[in-house]
Coordinates of C-alpha atoms in Angstrom, one line a residue:
M146 CA 71.4 63.8 170.9
V147 CA 73.6 61.4 172.8
S148 CA 73.4 59.9 176.1
P149 CA 75.5 60.5 178.2
T150 CA 76.1 64.1 176.9
L151 CA 79.3 65.0 175.2
T152 CA 81.9 66.5 177.5
S153 CA 85.4 67.9 177.3
V154 CA 88.2 67.7 179.7
A155 CA 89.4 71.1 181.0
P156 CA 93.1 70.8 181.7
D157 CA 94.5 72.1 185.0
F158 CA 96.6 74.9 183.5
V159 CA 97.1 76.6 186.9
A160 CA 98.7 73.5 188.3
A161 CA 100.7 73.0 185.2
G162 CA 101.9 76.7 185.4
Y163 CA 103.0 76.2 189.0
R164 CA 104.8 73.0 188.2
L165 CA 106.5 74.6 185.2
G166 CA 107.7 77.5 187.4
E167 CA 109.2 75.0 189.8
L168 CA 110.9 73.1 187.0
L169 CA 112.2 76.3 185.5
Q170 CA 113.6 77.3 188.9
K171 CA 115.3 74.0 189.3
R172 CA 116.6 74.1 185.7
I173 CA 118.1 77.6 186.3
Q174 CA 119.7 76.3 189.4
R175 CA 121.0 73.3 187.3
R176 CA 119.4 70.8 189.7
I177 CA 117.5 68.8 187.0
P178 CA 118.4 67.5 183.6
R179 CA 117.4 69.4 180.4
V180 CA 114.3 67.2 179.5
V181 CA 111.6 66.4 182.0
L182 CA 108.3 64.7 181.1
E183 CA 105.5 65.9 183.3
T184 CA 101.8 65.0 183.4
Y185 CA 98.9 66.5 185.3
G186 CA 95.3 65.8 185.6
P187 CA 92.2 67.4 184.5
R188 CA 90.7 70.4 186.4
E189 CA 87.2 69.5 185.6
I190 CA 84.8 67.8 183.1
V191 CA 82.9 70.3 181.1
V192 CA 79.5 69.5 179.6
R193 CA 79.5 71.0 176.1
E194 CA 76.7 73.5 175.6
S195 CA 75.8 71.9 172.3
S196 CA 74.9 68.6 174.0
L197 CA 72.5 70.5 176.4
W198 CA 70.0 71.2 173.6
M199 CA 67.4 68.7 173.1
P200 CA 65.9 68.8 169.5
S201 CA 62.4 67.9 170.8
V202 CA 62.3 70.9 173.2
D203 CA 60.0 73.7 172.4
P204 CA 62.0 76.6 170.8
R205 CA 60.6 78.9 173.5
V206 CA 62.3 76.8 176.2
R207 CA 65.5 76.7 174.3
K208 CA 65.4 80.5 174.0
A209 CA 64.7 80.9 177.6
L210 CA 67.5 78.5 178.6
S211 CA 69.9 80.4 176.4
L212 CA 68.9 83.7 178.1
I213 CA 69.3 82.2 181.5
R214 CA 72.8 80.8 180.8
T215 CA 73.9 84.1 179.2
S216 CA 72.5 86.4 181.9
L217 CA 73.5 84.6 185.2
A218 CA 75.4 87.6 186.6
N219 CA 72.5 90.0 185.9
P220 CA 70.6 90.6 189.2
D221 CA 67.6 91.8 187.0
L222 CA 67.2 88.2 185.6
S223 CA 63.8 87.2 186.6
V224 CA 61.1 84.6 185.9
K225 CA 58.9 87.5 184.6
G226 CA 61.5 88.5 182.1
I227 CA 62.1 84.9 181.0
I228 CA 58.3 84.5 180.5
A229 CA 58.2 87.7 178.5
T230 CA 60.9 86.2 176.2
M231 CA 58.9 83.0 175.8
N232 CA 55.9 85.1 174.8
C233 CA 53.3 82.9 176.6
S234 CA 51.5 82.8 179.9
R235 CA 53.2 82.0 183.1
T236 CA 51.2 78.8 183.5
F237 CA 52.1 77.6 180.0
A238 CA 55.8 78.6 180.5
D239 CA 55.9 76.6 183.7
T240 CA 54.3 73.6 181.9
L241 CA 56.8 73.8 179.0
F242 CA 59.7 73.9 181.5
Q243 CA 58.4 71.1 183.5
R244 CA 58.1 68.9 180.4
A245 CA 61.4 69.9 179.0
I246 CA 63.8 69.8 182.0
G247 CA 61.8 68.6 185.0
H248 CA 61.6 71.7 187.1
S249 CA 60.5 75.3 187.2
I250 CA 62.1 78.4 185.7
I251 CA 63.3 79.8 189.0
N252 CA 64.8 76.5 189.9
E253 CA 66.7 76.5 186.6
I254 CA 68.0 80.1 187.3
H255 CA 69.1 79.0 190.8
H256 CA 70.6 75.8 189.5
Q257 CA 72.7 77.6 186.8
R258 CA 73.8 80.2 189.3
I259 CA 75.0 77.5 191.8
L260 CA 77.0 75.9 188.9
L261 CA 78.6 79.3 188.2
A262 CA 79.5 79.7 191.9
C263 CA 81.1 76.3 191.8
K264 CA 83.1 77.2 188.8
L265 CA 84.2 80.4 190.5
L266 CA 85.0 78.5 193.7
R267 CA 87.4 76.3 191.8
N268 CA 89.7 79.2 191.4
P269 CA 91.6 79.4 194.8
R270 CA 92.5 83.0 194.1
Q271 CA 88.8 84.0 193.9
R272 CA 87.6 85.5 197.2
I273 CA 84.4 84.0 198.4
S274 CA 82.7 87.2 199.6
P275 CA 82.0 88.6 196.1
I276 CA 80.7 85.4 194.6
P277 CA 77.0 86.0 195.4
S278 CA 77.0 89.2 193.5
L279 CA 79.0 87.7 190.6
C280 CA 76.2 85.1 190.4
G281 CA 73.5 87.7 190.2
Y282 CA 72.3 87.7 193.9
M283 CA 71.9 91.0 195.7
S284 CA 71.5 89.2 199.1
E285 CA 74.6 87.4 200.3
P286 CA 72.7 85.6 203.1
F287 CA 70.1 84.2 200.7
F288 CA 72.7 82.9 198.3
K289 CA 74.7 81.3 201.1
C290 CA 71.5 79.6 202.3
L291 CA 70.6 78.5 198.8
F292 CA 74.1 77.2 198.1
K293 CA 74.1 75.2 201.3
K294 CA 70.6 73.8 200.6
E295 CA 71.7 72.8 197.1
T296 CA 75.3 71.4 197.7
G297 CA 74.9 70.5 201.5
L298 CA 78.0 72.5 202.1
T299 CA 79.0 76.1 202.7
M300 CA 81.1 77.8 199.9
R301 CA 84.2 77.4 202.1
E302 CA 83.5 73.7 202.7
W303 CA 82.8 73.1 199.0
R304 CA 86.0 74.8 198.0
K305 CA 88.0 72.6 200.5
Q306 CA 86.5 69.5 199.2
N307 CA 86.7 70.3 195.5
V308 CA 89.9 72.4 195.0
T309 CA 93.5 71.3 195.5
S310 CA 95.3 74.5 196.4
R311 CA 98.9 75.2 195.6
S312 CA 101.2 76.6 198.2

């Protein structure tokens, strides 16, 4: 267990691809020399899944967290289903979650789905309208309200602030 958690840098392959296309076009038109050194920045910092697991956390909570993270797009993902996986009472499950991660099971589901939405929003080609259903929500208005409550921004505003689009 390390603090801060281990992370990786996700390169901005989309921006690099666009730049490579521009350079190739210029090279074909013989407007640039043969060798060009280009650099580009990271797209995002990614927290490694392996650093999210705390060894002192109850194995039932680890199992529940794993289920949540792998089932985000499933609209049937529910607190009831998570508790059934943990094989304990709802009260005890909530207590275990509070001790381990500091909030409830439903808050963790919402939090992980918001993170997924942000990941989807980073892709400028991803239309905004299907994102709620891609994140497991059947109610688009509910998700939009939740997203704004959690981030302070609408999805469109969040995208404008966090994505550099290529023209």
